[in-house]
């Protein structure tokens, strides 16, 4: 079917620079005339879309169906041959990564602002993924940003809207549109990775003393969790909650941490749930939280790496290397050293893992920001991490027929071998950009003049002493393509091996968000009491000193953080 291409004149908008993971702004910003169209045309101007297959999906948030139609119109006018679209515009971020890889697509456009709230007054996002299924690297997103600055028109075809609710292939102008089931391919993939019979056997035989609860926070993972946990593993339907994806996530903040996933935390505590878990808006984050047991994401990835052998995917293919983002605790480094594996420290952002995976040097990686994953796809994967944990628990119990092994047993055993990296993150959300920049400059000044080097600071509340051993701005040189990413966070190290990192978030949509990460290592020899203590207590002195050194409270005008991520036993 031929259809005419129309060229619509437009003018550039300021600030269409993709952040840590795509362009994220308020819905109202995207709804401005030409705003979304400009960014989409700029994506097509930065790639070579003629004759290619493109995947479209997302977390189903408010403004997604409209944007899918916009992408179809502009993409078709720019020569895209075929679109593969998740039914009702839904494909979790990991599922989309899988679909891009499985069907050898050229790339994909994901409509998500991840864990940011949705709805008409909240956030929307557009993110481009490349043919390996991972987020576009910075050289591609920078090109898009440059295009947005000079754009003068965009192309559309005139064609009726596509019915996104009907699975099947249709002709659309000069292109084809294939609407696919959002869940099917992903479930096939996970069944190839994990020992489903082992997990099912454990869960069935412990139906009364090992209860499971998954909270979808009304994000995209609900249908995936129902299919896997209830239909495949046979758990009762009461094992999942908030599993209907809603365009505004039911008014909640779909971020699986102790503050925003309170629906899970409350239910776990009230009903003595042994294994609780949650995922975020687009399904790439995860939190593991059982009764009295919280697993920090930094520990989670280290533990998965330690137990990799019980997961058929790694048993068969081996573990090539491990990695973490810079602010993530060094727990996974210790596993790599013990197992003799190569390991990497990359900047915050899943895109930095992709090259290492493509080069066959990385199998398991994670970030403190509740992201865990492997080279089975090129995105972090919330449901994957949750099933990995169930696989580990099932395997640990197979080896311990007389005593039920739970999350805390796994954690304590791990600390006994490797020691423990006490870790916490303080988030100061939506502070003034001016205050945040002043704080960054203040630390940079100390870096330049060396004024803090070798100075000792005493915590008033604990009496603990911390001597600054170094300050640096983290810079990463990609070992594969040799690209350099500078200014990826300011690190202050102390003579006892502790460290504090300050970083501006790249995913906020309003003002600035400052993150402060603190880490203190305790060796296995310290004994059970030191290893299994309360994180808030263990980190108190260091946090106090970090706040003083950075002058954070004064610069940001905030007495308390918005969110604290830490161990809560
Ligand atoms: C994104 C990235 C992650 C990153 C996180 C936090 O996650 O994919 O790799 O760790 O942002 O970034 P920031 O600290 O800059 O806010 P998501 O789940 O939002 O796509």
Coordinates of C-alpha atoms and ligand atoms in Angstrom, one line a residue:
X1 CA 0.0 0.0 0.0
X2 CA 1.6 3.3 -1.0
X3 CA 1.0 6.3 1.2
X4 CA 2.3 9.8 0.9
X5 CA 5.0 11.2 3.2
X6 CA 4.3 14.6 4.6
X7 CA 7.0 16.9 5.9
X8 CA 6.0 18.9 9.0
X9 CA 8.0 22.1 9.9
X10 CA 9.1 22.4 13.5
X11 CA 11.6 24.2 15.7
X12 CA 14.2 22.7 18.1
X13 CA 13.3 22.4 21.9
X14 CA 15.9 23.0 24.5
X15 CA 17.0 20.1 26.8
X16 CA 16.3 17.0 24.7
X17 CA 19.4 15.4 26.0
X18 CA 19.0 11.7 27.0
X19 CA 20.1 11.1 30.6
X20 CA 21.4 7.9 32.3
X21 CA 18.7 5.9 30.4
X22 CA 16.8 7.9 27.7
X23 CA 14.9 11.2 27.7
X24 CA 12.7 11.5 30.8
X25 CA 10.5 14.5 31.3
X26 CA 7.1 15.3 32.7
X27 CA 4.2 14.0 30.5
X28 CA 3.1 17.7 29.9
X29 CA 6.5 18.4 28.4
X30 CA 6.2 15.5 25.9
X31 CA 2.6 16.6 25.1
X32 CA 3.7 20.0 23.8
X33 CA 3.1 20.3 20.0
X34 CA 6.0 18.7 18.1
X35 CA 8.1 17.9 21.2
X36 CA 7.7 14.1 21.0
X37 CA 7.8 14.1 17.2
X38 CA 11.1 16.1 17.2
X39 CA 12.8 13.6 19.5
X40 CA 11.6 10.6 17.5
X41 CA 12.7 12.2 14.2
X42 CA 16.1 12.9 15.8
X43 CA 16.4 9.2 16.7
X44 CA 15.8 8.3 13.1
X45 CA 18.2 11.0 11.9
X46 CA 20.9 9.4 14.0
X47 CA 20.5 5.8 12.8
X48 CA 20.0 4.2 9.4
X49 CA 16.4 3.1 9.5
X50 CA 15.8 2.2 5.8
X51 CA 14.5 -1.3 5.5
X52 CA 15.1 -2.3 9.1
X53 CA 13.0 -4.0 11.8
X54 CA 12.3 -2.0 14.9
X55 CA 10.9 -3.2 18.2
X56 CA 8.5 -0.9 20.2
X57 CA 7.4 -1.6 23.7
X58 CA 7.3 0.0 27.2
X59 CA 5.9 -0.1 30.6
X60 CA 2.4 0.9 29.5
X61 CA 2.5 4.3 31.3
X62 CA 0.2 7.2 30.5
X63 CA 0.9 8.6 27.0
X64 CA 2.4 5.3 25.7
X65 CA -0.3 4.3 23.2
X66 CA -0.3 7.8 21.6
X67 CA 3.5 7.7 21.3
X68 CA 3.5 4.2 19.7
X69 CA 1.2 5.7 17.0
X70 CA 3.6 8.6 16.6
X71 CA 6.6 6.3 16.2
X72 CA 4.8 4.2 13.6
X73 CA 3.9 7.3 11.6
X74 CA 7.4 8.8 11.7
X75 CA 9.3 5.5 11.5
X76 CA 7.4 4.4 8.5
X77 CA 8.0 7.7 6.8
X78 CA 11.7 7.3 7.5
X79 CA 11.8 3.9 5.8
X80 CA 11.4 1.3 8.7
X81 CA 10.2 -1.9 7.0
X82 CA 8.8 -3.7 10.0
X83 CA 7.7 -2.8 13.5
X84 CA 7.4 -5.5 16.2
X85 CA 5.1 -4.0 18.9
X86 CA 4.2 -5.5 22.3
X87 CA 0.4 -5.9 22.7
X88 CA -1.2 -2.8 24.1
X89 CA 2.2 -1.1 23.8
X90 CA 3.5 -3.3 26.6
X91 CA 6.9 -5.0 26.7
X92 CA 9.0 -4.9 29.9
X93 CA 12.5 -3.5 29.3
X94 CA 14.1 -6.9 29.7
X95 CA 11.5 -8.5 27.5
X96 CA 12.1 -5.9 24.8
X97 CA 15.8 -6.5 25.0
X98 CA 15.1 -10.2 24.4
X99 CA 12.8 -9.5 21.5
X100 CA 15.3 -7.3 19.8
X101 CA 18.0 -10.1 20.1
X102 CA 15.7 -13.0 19.3
X103 CA 14.2 -11.5 16.1
X104 CA 17.5 -9.8 15.2
X105 CA 16.0 -6.4 15.0
X106 CA 18.0 -3.3 14.2
X107 CA 17.0 -1.7 17.5
X108 CA 14.0 -0.7 19.6
X109 CA 12.3 2.3 21.1
X110 CA 11.1 1.8 24.7
X111 CA 8.5 4.1 26.2
X112 CA 9.3 4.2 29.9
X113 CA 10.5 6.4 32.6
X114 CA 11.3 3.3 34.6
X115 CA 10.7 3.7 38.3
X116 CA 9.5 7.3 38.0
X117 CA 5.8 7.9 38.8
X118 CA 3.4 8.0 35.8
X119 CA 0.1 9.6 34.9
X120 CA -0.8 13.0 33.3
X121 CA 1.1 15.0 35.9
X122 CA 4.1 12.7 36.2
X123 CA 6.8 11.3 34.0
X124 CA 7.2 9.8 30.5
X125 CA 10.3 8.7 28.8
X126 CA 11.7 7.5 25.4
X127 CA 14.8 5.4 25.2
X128 CA 16.5 3.9 22.2
X129 CA 18.1 0.4 22.3
X130 CA 20.6 -0.9 19.7
X131 CA 20.8 -4.3 18.0
X132 CA 22.5 -6.1 20.9
X133 CA 19.3 -5.3 22.8
X134 CA 21.0 -2.9 25.2
X135 CA 20.6 0.9 25.8
X136 CA 22.2 3.0 23.1
X137 CA 25.8 4.0 24.0
X138 CA 26.7 7.6 24.6
X139 CA 28.1 8.3 21.1
X140 CA 24.6 7.4 19.7
X141 CA 22.6 9.4 22.3
X142 CA 24.9 12.4 21.9
X143 CA 24.2 12.2 18.1
X144 CA 20.5 12.3 18.9
X145 CA 20.9 15.2 21.1
X146 CA 22.8 17.1 18.5
X147 CA 20.1 16.4 15.9
X148 CA 17.4 17.8 18.4
X149 CA 19.3 21.1 18.4
X150 CA 19.0 21.8 14.7
X151 CA 15.8 19.9 13.7
X152 CA 13.6 21.9 11.3
X153 CA 11.1 19.3 10.2
X154 CA 9.9 15.8 10.7
X155 CA 8.3 13.2 8.3
X156 CA 5.1 11.3 8.8
X157 CA 3.0 9.0 6.7
X158 CA -0.8 9.4 6.7
X159 CA -2.3 6.1 7.8
X160 CA -5.1 5.0 10.1
X161 CA -4.2 4.2 13.7
X162 CA -3.1 0.6 14.4
X163 CA -5.2 -1.4 16.8
X164 CA -2.5 -2.3 19.4
X165 CA -4.7 -4.8 21.2
X166 CA -4.9 -7.4 18.3
X167 CA -2.0 -9.9 18.0
X168 CA -1.0 -10.5 14.4
X169 CA 0.6 -8.8 11.4
X170 CA -0.9 -6.0 9.4
X171 CA 0.2 -3.7 6.6
X172 CA 0.9 -0.1 7.6
X173 CA 1.6 2.3 4.7
X174 CA 4.8 0.9 3.2
X175 CA 5.7 -1.0 6.4
X176 CA 4.4 -4.0 8.3
X177 CA 3.3 -4.0 11.9
X178 CA 3.4 -7.1 14.0
X179 CA 1.7 -7.0 17.4
X180 CA 3.1 -9.8 19.6
X181 CA 2.2 -11.3 23.0
X182 CA 4.2 -9.3 25.5
X183 CA 5.1 -12.3 27.8
X184 CA 5.6 -15.4 25.7
X185 CA 9.2 -15.0 24.4
X186 CA 10.4 -13.9 27.8
X187 CA 9.0 -16.9 29.6
X188 CA 10.6 -19.2 27.0
X189 CA 14.0 -17.5 27.7
X190 CA 13.7 -17.8 31.5
X191 CA 12.8 -21.5 31.2
X192 CA 16.1 -22.1 29.4
X193 CA 18.1 -20.3 32.1
X194 CA 16.8 -21.6 35.4
X195 CA 16.1 -24.9 37.0
X196 CA 12.3 -24.6 37.1
X197 CA 11.7 -28.2 38.2
X198 CA 14.0 -27.7 41.2
X199 CA 12.3 -24.4 42.2
X200 CA 8.8 -25.9 41.7
X201 CA 9.7 -28.9 43.8
X202 CA 11.0 -26.8 46.6
X203 CA 8.1 -24.4 46.6
X204 CA 5.5 -27.2 46.5
X205 CA 7.1 -29.2 49.3
X206 CA 7.3 -26.0 51.4
X207 CA 3.9 -24.6 50.6
X208 CA 3.2 -24.1 54.3
X209 CA 6.6 -23.0 55.7
X210 CA 8.1 -21.0 52.8
X211 CA 5.6 -18.5 51.5
X212 CA 6.3 -16.2 48.5
X213 CA 4.9 -12.8 47.7
X214 CA 5.7 -10.7 44.5
X215 CA 4.5 -7.1 44.3
X216 CA 4.3 -5.7 40.7
X217 CA 3.7 -2.2 42.1
X218 CA 1.2 -1.9 39.2
X219 CA 4.1 -1.7 36.8
X220 CA 4.7 -3.8 33.7
X221 CA 5.8 -7.0 35.4
X222 CA 2.4 -8.1 36.7
X223 CA 1.5 -10.3 33.7
X224 CA 5.1 -11.8 33.6
X225 CA 5.0 -12.6 37.3
X226 CA 1.5 -14.3 37.1
X227 CA 2.7 -16.4 34.1
X228 CA 5.9 -17.5 35.8
X229 CA 5.1 -17.7 39.5
X230 CA 1.4 -18.8 39.4
X231 CA 0.9 -20.5 36.0
X232 CA 4.3 -22.1 35.6
X233 CA 5.6 -22.7 39.2
X234 CA 2.2 -23.4 40.6
X235 CA 2.2 -20.8 43.4
X236 CA -1.3 -19.7 44.7
X237 CA -2.7 -16.5 43.1
X238 CA -2.3 -14.9 46.5
X239 CA 1.5 -15.0 45.9
X240 CA 1.2 -12.0 43.6
X241 CA -0.2 -8.5 44.4
X242 CA -0.6 -5.2 42.5
X243 CA -0.1 -7.1 39.3
X244 CA -2.4 -5.2 36.9
X245 CA -0.3 -2.7 34.9
X246 CA -1.9 0.7 35.3
X247 CA -1.0 3.9 33.3
X248 CA -0.4 5.8 36.6
X249 CA 0.9 2.8 38.6
X250 CA -2.2 3.3 40.9
X251 CA -0.8 6.7 41.9
X252 CA 2.3 5.0 43.4
X253 CA 6.0 5.4 42.9
X254 CA 6.9 2.1 41.2
X255 CA 10.4 1.8 42.6
X256 CA 11.3 -1.4 44.5
X257 CA 13.1 0.0 47.5
X258 CA 12.2 0.0 51.2
X259 CA 10.5 3.4 51.0
X260 CA 8.4 3.2 47.8
X261 CA 7.6 -0.6 47.9
X262 CA 5.9 -0.2 51.2
X263 CA 3.0 -2.3 50.0
X264 CA 5.4 -5.3 49.8
X265 CA 7.2 -4.5 53.0
X266 CA 4.0 -4.2 55.0
X267 CA 2.5 -7.4 53.6
X268 CA 5.8 -9.3 54.2
X269 CA 6.0 -8.2 57.8
X270 CA 2.3 -8.7 58.6
X271 CA 2.0 -12.1 57.0
X272 CA 5.4 -13.5 57.9
X273 CA 6.3 -14.0 54.2
X274 CA 9.6 -15.8 53.9
X275 CA 10.4 -14.6 50.4
X276 CA 9.1 -11.2 49.1
X277 CA 10.1 -9.4 46.0
X278 CA 9.1 -6.4 43.9
X279 CA 10.0 -5.0 40.5
X280 CA 9.7 -1.5 39.1
X281 CA 7.6 0.3 36.5
X282 CA 9.4 -1.2 33.4
X283 CA 10.6 -4.5 35.1
X284 CA 14.3 -4.1 35.1
X285 CA 14.8 -3.4 38.8
X286 CA 14.2 -5.8 41.7
X287 CA 14.2 -5.9 45.5
X288 CA 14.5 -9.1 47.5
X289 CA 12.9 -8.7 50.9
X290 CA 11.7 -11.5 53.3
X291 CA 10.5 -11.4 56.8
X292 CA 13.3 -9.7 58.8
X293 CA 15.7 -10.0 55.8
X294 CA 16.6 -7.3 53.3
X295 CA 19.2 -8.0 50.6
X296 CA 21.1 -4.9 49.4
X297 CA 21.4 -5.0 45.6
X298 CA 25.2 -4.9 46.0
X299 CA 25.0 -8.1 48.1
X300 CA 22.4 -9.6 45.8
X301 CA 24.6 -9.6 42.7
X302 CA 27.6 -10.9 44.7
X303 CA 25.5 -13.8 46.1
X304 CA 24.1 -14.7 42.6
X305 CA 27.7 -14.7 41.4
X306 CA 28.8 -17.0 44.2
X307 CA 26.0 -19.4 43.6
X308 CA 26.1 -19.2 39.8
X309 CA 26.8 -23.0 39.5
X310 CA 23.3 -23.9 40.6
X311 CA 21.8 -22.0 37.7
X312 CA 21.8 -24.2 34.6
X313 CA 22.6 -21.2 32.2
X314 CA 25.9 -20.6 34.0
X315 CA 26.7 -24.2 34.8
X316 CA 26.5 -24.9 31.0
X317 CA 28.1 -21.7 29.7
X318 CA 30.4 -20.8 32.5
X319 CA 30.9 -17.4 34.1
X320 CA 33.2 -15.2 32.0
X321 CA 33.5 -12.2 34.2
X322 CA 31.8 -10.1 36.8
X323 CA 31.1 -6.3 37.0
X324 CA 29.4 -3.6 39.0
X325 CA 28.8 0.1 38.6
X326 CA 31.3 2.3 40.5
X327 CA 29.0 3.3 43.5
X328 CA 27.9 -0.3 44.0
X329 CA 29.7 -2.0 47.0
X330 CA 32.8 -4.1 46.3
X331 CA 31.2 -7.3 47.5
X332 CA 31.1 -8.8 44.0
X333 CA 34.9 -8.0 43.5
X334 CA 35.6 -10.3 46.4
X335 CA 33.7 -13.2 44.7
X336 CA 35.6 -12.5 41.5
X337 CA 38.9 -12.6 43.3
X338 CA 38.1 -15.9 45.0
X339 CA 36.9 -17.5 41.9
X340 CA 39.7 -16.2 39.8
X341 CA 37.4 -14.2 37.5
X342 CA 38.0 -11.0 35.6
X343 CA 36.0 -8.1 37.1
X344 CA 35.1 -4.6 36.1
X345 CA 34.0 -1.3 37.6
X346 CA 32.0 0.8 35.2
X347 CA 30.1 4.1 35.5
X348 CA 26.4 4.1 36.6
X349 CA 24.2 3.0 33.7
X350 CA 23.5 -0.4 32.3
X351 CA 24.7 0.6 28.9
X352 CA 28.3 0.4 30.1
X353 CA 28.1 -3.4 30.6
X354 CA 27.0 -4.1 27.0
X355 CA 30.4 -3.9 25.3
X356 CA 32.0 -6.3 27.9
X357 CA 29.2 -8.8 27.4
X358 CA 29.4 -8.6 23.6
X359 CA 33.1 -9.2 23.9
X360 CA 32.5 -12.4 25.9
X361 CA 34.1 -11.0 29.0
X362 CA 31.2 -10.4 31.3
X363 CA 28.4 -12.8 32.6
X364 CA 26.9 -11.4 35.8
X365 CA 26.7 -7.8 36.9
X366 CA 24.7 -5.4 39.0
X367 CA 24.2 -2.0 40.4
X368 CA 23.3 -0.6 43.8
X369 CA 20.2 1.0 42.2
X370 CA 18.4 -2.4 42.4
X371 CA 19.6 -3.5 39.0
X372 CA 20.8 -7.1 38.6
X373 CA 21.3 -9.1 35.5
X374 CA 23.5 -11.2 33.1
X375 CA 24.5 -11.6 29.5
X376 CA 21.2 -13.5 28.7
X377 CA 20.0 -10.0 27.5
X378 CA 21.5 -6.5 27.5
X379 CA 19.3 -4.9 30.1
X380 CA 19.0 -5.5 33.8
X381 CA 16.3 -7.9 34.6
X382 CA 14.0 -7.8 37.7
X383 CA 12.1 -11.1 37.2
X384 CA 15.4 -12.8 36.3
X385 CA 17.0 -11.7 39.6
X386 CA 14.0 -12.9 41.6
X387 CA 13.9 -16.3 39.9
X388 CA 17.7 -16.5 40.4
X389 CA 17.2 -16.1 44.1
X390 CA 14.4 -18.7 44.2
X391 CA 16.8 -21.0 42.3
X392 CA 19.5 -20.4 44.8
X393 CA 17.2 -20.9 47.8
X394 CA 15.8 -24.1 46.2
X395 CA 19.4 -25.4 45.6
X396 CA 20.5 -24.5 49.2
X397 CA 17.5 -26.4 50.6
X398 CA 18.2 -29.4 48.4
X399 CA 21.6 -29.6 50.1
X400 CA 20.1 -29.0 53.6
X401 CA 17.3 -31.5 54.0
X402 CA 16.9 -31.1 57.7
X403 CA 17.0 -27.3 58.2
X404 CA 15.0 -24.8 56.1
X405 CA 17.5 -22.3 54.6
X406 CA 16.1 -18.8 54.2
X407 CA 17.4 -15.4 52.9
X408 CA 19.2 -14.5 56.2
X409 CA 21.0 -17.9 56.2
X410 CA 22.3 -17.3 52.7
X411 CA 23.5 -13.8 53.7
X412 CA 25.2 -14.9 56.9
X413 CA 27.0 -17.7 55.1
X414 CA 28.2 -15.3 52.5
X415 CA 29.5 -12.8 55.0
X416 CA 31.4 -15.6 56.8
X417 CA 33.3 -16.4 53.6
X418 CA 33.8 -13.0 52.1
X419 CA 33.2 -10.5 54.9
X420 CA 30.5 -7.8 54.6
X421 CA 30.4 -4.5 52.8
X422 CA 28.0 -2.4 54.8
X423 CA 26.4 -0.1 52.2
X424 CA 23.8 2.6 52.2
X425 CA 22.6 5.2 49.8
X426 CA 21.0 8.6 50.7
X427 CA 18.9 10.2 48.0
X428 CA 18.1 13.9 48.0
X429 CA 15.4 14.2 45.3
X430 CA 14.4 17.3 43.4
X431 CA 16.8 19.7 45.1
X432 CA 17.8 23.0 43.4
X433 CA 20.4 22.4 40.6
X434 CA 22.3 25.4 41.9
X435 CA 22.7 23.9 45.4
X436 CA 23.7 20.6 43.9
X437 CA 26.3 22.2 41.6
X438 CA 27.7 24.2 44.5
X439 CA 28.2 21.0 46.4
X440 CA 30.0 19.4 43.5
X441 CA 32.2 22.4 43.1
X442 CA 33.0 22.4 46.8
X443 CA 34.3 18.8 46.6
X444 CA 36.1 19.5 43.3
X445 CA 37.9 22.4 45.1
X446 CA 39.1 20.0 47.8
X447 CA 40.2 17.6 45.0
X448 CA 42.2 20.4 43.3
X449 CA 43.8 21.9 46.3
X450 CA 44.3 18.6 48.2
X451 CA 43.0 20.4 51.3
X452 CA 41.3 17.3 52.7
X453 CA 44.1 14.9 52.1
X454 CA 45.3 13.1 55.2
X455 CA 42.9 15.1 57.4
X456 CA 41.2 13.1 60.2
X457 CA 37.5 13.6 61.1
X458 CA 35.8 12.4 64.2
X459 CA 32.1 11.4 64.3
X460 CA 30.5 13.2 67.2
X461 CA 28.0 10.4 67.9
X462 CA 30.2 7.3 67.6
X463 CA 33.7 8.8 68.2
X464 CA 34.8 6.9 65.1
X465 CA 37.8 8.5 63.3
X466 CA 38.1 8.7 59.5
X467 CA 41.3 9.8 57.7
X468 CA 40.9 10.9 54.1
X469 CA 43.3 8.9 51.9
X470 CA 42.2 10.2 48.6
X471 CA 39.6 12.1 46.4
X472 CA 39.0 11.6 42.8
X473 CA 36.5 12.0 40.0
X474 CA 35.7 8.6 38.5
X475 CA 36.6 8.3 34.9
X476 CA 36.1 5.1 32.8
X477 CA 37.9 4.0 29.7
X478 CA 35.9 1.3 28.0
X479 CA 38.3 -1.7 27.5
X480 CA 36.6 -2.7 24.3
X481 CA 36.0 0.6 22.3
X482 CA 38.3 2.7 24.4
X483 CA 35.8 5.5 24.7
X484 CA 36.3 7.6 27.8
X485 CA 33.5 8.7 30.2
X486 CA 34.6 11.4 32.6
X487 CA 33.0 13.0 35.7
X488 CA 31.1 9.9 36.7
X489 CA 31.0 10.7 40.4
X490 CA 33.2 12.0 43.2
X491 CA 34.9 9.5 45.4
X492 CA 36.4 10.1 48.8
X493 CA 38.4 7.2 50.2
X494 CA 39.4 6.7 53.8
X495 CA 42.5 5.0 55.3
X496 CA 40.3 2.1 56.8
X497 CA 39.1 1.2 53.3
X498 CA 35.7 2.9 53.6
X499 CA 34.6 5.2 50.9
X500 CA 31.9 7.8 50.1
X501 CA 30.6 8.6 46.7
X502 CA 28.7 11.7 45.6
X503 CA 26.8 11.7 42.3
X504 CA 24.1 13.6 40.5
X505 CA 21.4 11.3 39.3
X506 CA 20.8 11.2 35.5
X507 CA 17.3 9.9 35.7
X508 CA 15.4 12.7 37.5
X509 CA 13.0 14.8 35.5
X510 CA 12.8 17.9 37.8
X511 CA 15.6 19.9 39.4
X512 CA 18.5 17.8 40.6
X513 CA 18.8 14.6 42.6
X514 CA 21.9 14.1 44.7
X515 CA 23.0 10.6 45.7
X516 CA 25.4 9.9 48.5
X517 CA 26.7 6.3 48.7
X518 CA 28.6 5.0 51.7
X519 CA 30.5 1.8 52.1
X520 CA 32.4 0.2 55.0
X521 CA 34.0 -3.2 54.8
X522 CA 34.2 -5.7 57.7
X523 CA 36.4 -8.7 57.2
X524 CA 35.2 -12.3 58.1
X525 CA 37.6 -12.4 61.0
X526 CA 35.6 -9.7 62.8
X527 CA 33.1 -12.3 63.9
X528 CA 29.4 -12.8 63.8
X529 CA 28.4 -9.8 65.8
X530 CA 30.3 -7.4 63.6
X531 CA 29.2 -9.1 60.4
X532 CA 25.5 -9.4 61.1
X533 CA 24.9 -6.0 62.7
X534 CA 22.5 -3.3 61.7
X535 CA 23.7 -1.3 58.7
X536 CA 22.5 2.1 60.0
X537 CA 24.5 1.5 63.2
X538 CA 27.5 0.2 61.3
X539 CA 27.6 3.2 59.0
X540 CA 26.5 6.0 61.4
X541 CA 29.9 7.6 62.0
X542 CA 31.0 7.5 58.3
X543 CA 27.7 9.1 57.2
X544 CA 28.1 11.9 59.7
X545 CA 31.6 12.6 58.5
X546 CA 30.6 12.4 54.8
X547 CA 27.8 14.9 55.4
X548 CA 30.2 17.3 57.1
X549 CA 33.0 17.0 54.5
X550 CA 30.6 17.7 51.7
X551 CA 28.6 20.4 53.5
X552 CA 25.7 18.7 51.9
X553 CA 22.9 19.9 54.2
X554 CA 23.8 23.5 53.8
X555 CA 24.2 23.4 50.0
X556 CA 21.0 21.4 49.4
X557 CA 19.0 23.0 52.2
X558 CA 17.8 19.6 53.3
X559 CA 18.1 18.2 56.8
X560 CA 17.1 14.6 55.7
X561 CA 17.3 12.5 52.6
X562 CA 14.1 11.6 50.6
X563 CA 15.0 7.9 50.5
X564 CA 17.5 5.8 52.4
X565 CA 18.6 2.4 51.1
X566 CA 20.2 0.2 53.6
X567 CA 20.0 -3.1 55.4
X568 CA 17.1 -3.3 57.8
X569 CA 17.3 -6.4 59.9
Ligands
LIG1 C1 18.8 3.7 35.1 C2 20.0 3.0 34.5 C3 20.8 2.3 35.6 C4 21.2 3.3 36.7 C5 19.9 4.0 37.2 C6 20.2 5.1 38.2 O1 18.0 2.8 35.7 O2 19.6 2.0 33.6 O3 21.9 1.7 35.1 O4 21.9 2.7 37.7 O5 19.3 4.6 36.1 O6 20.6 6.2 37.6 P1 20.7 7.6 38.4 O7 21.5 7.3 39.7 O8 21.5 8.4 37.4 O9 19.4 8.1 38.7 P2 16.4 2.7 35.3 O10 15.9 1.6 36.1 O11 15.9 4.1 35.8 O12 16.4 2.5 33.9

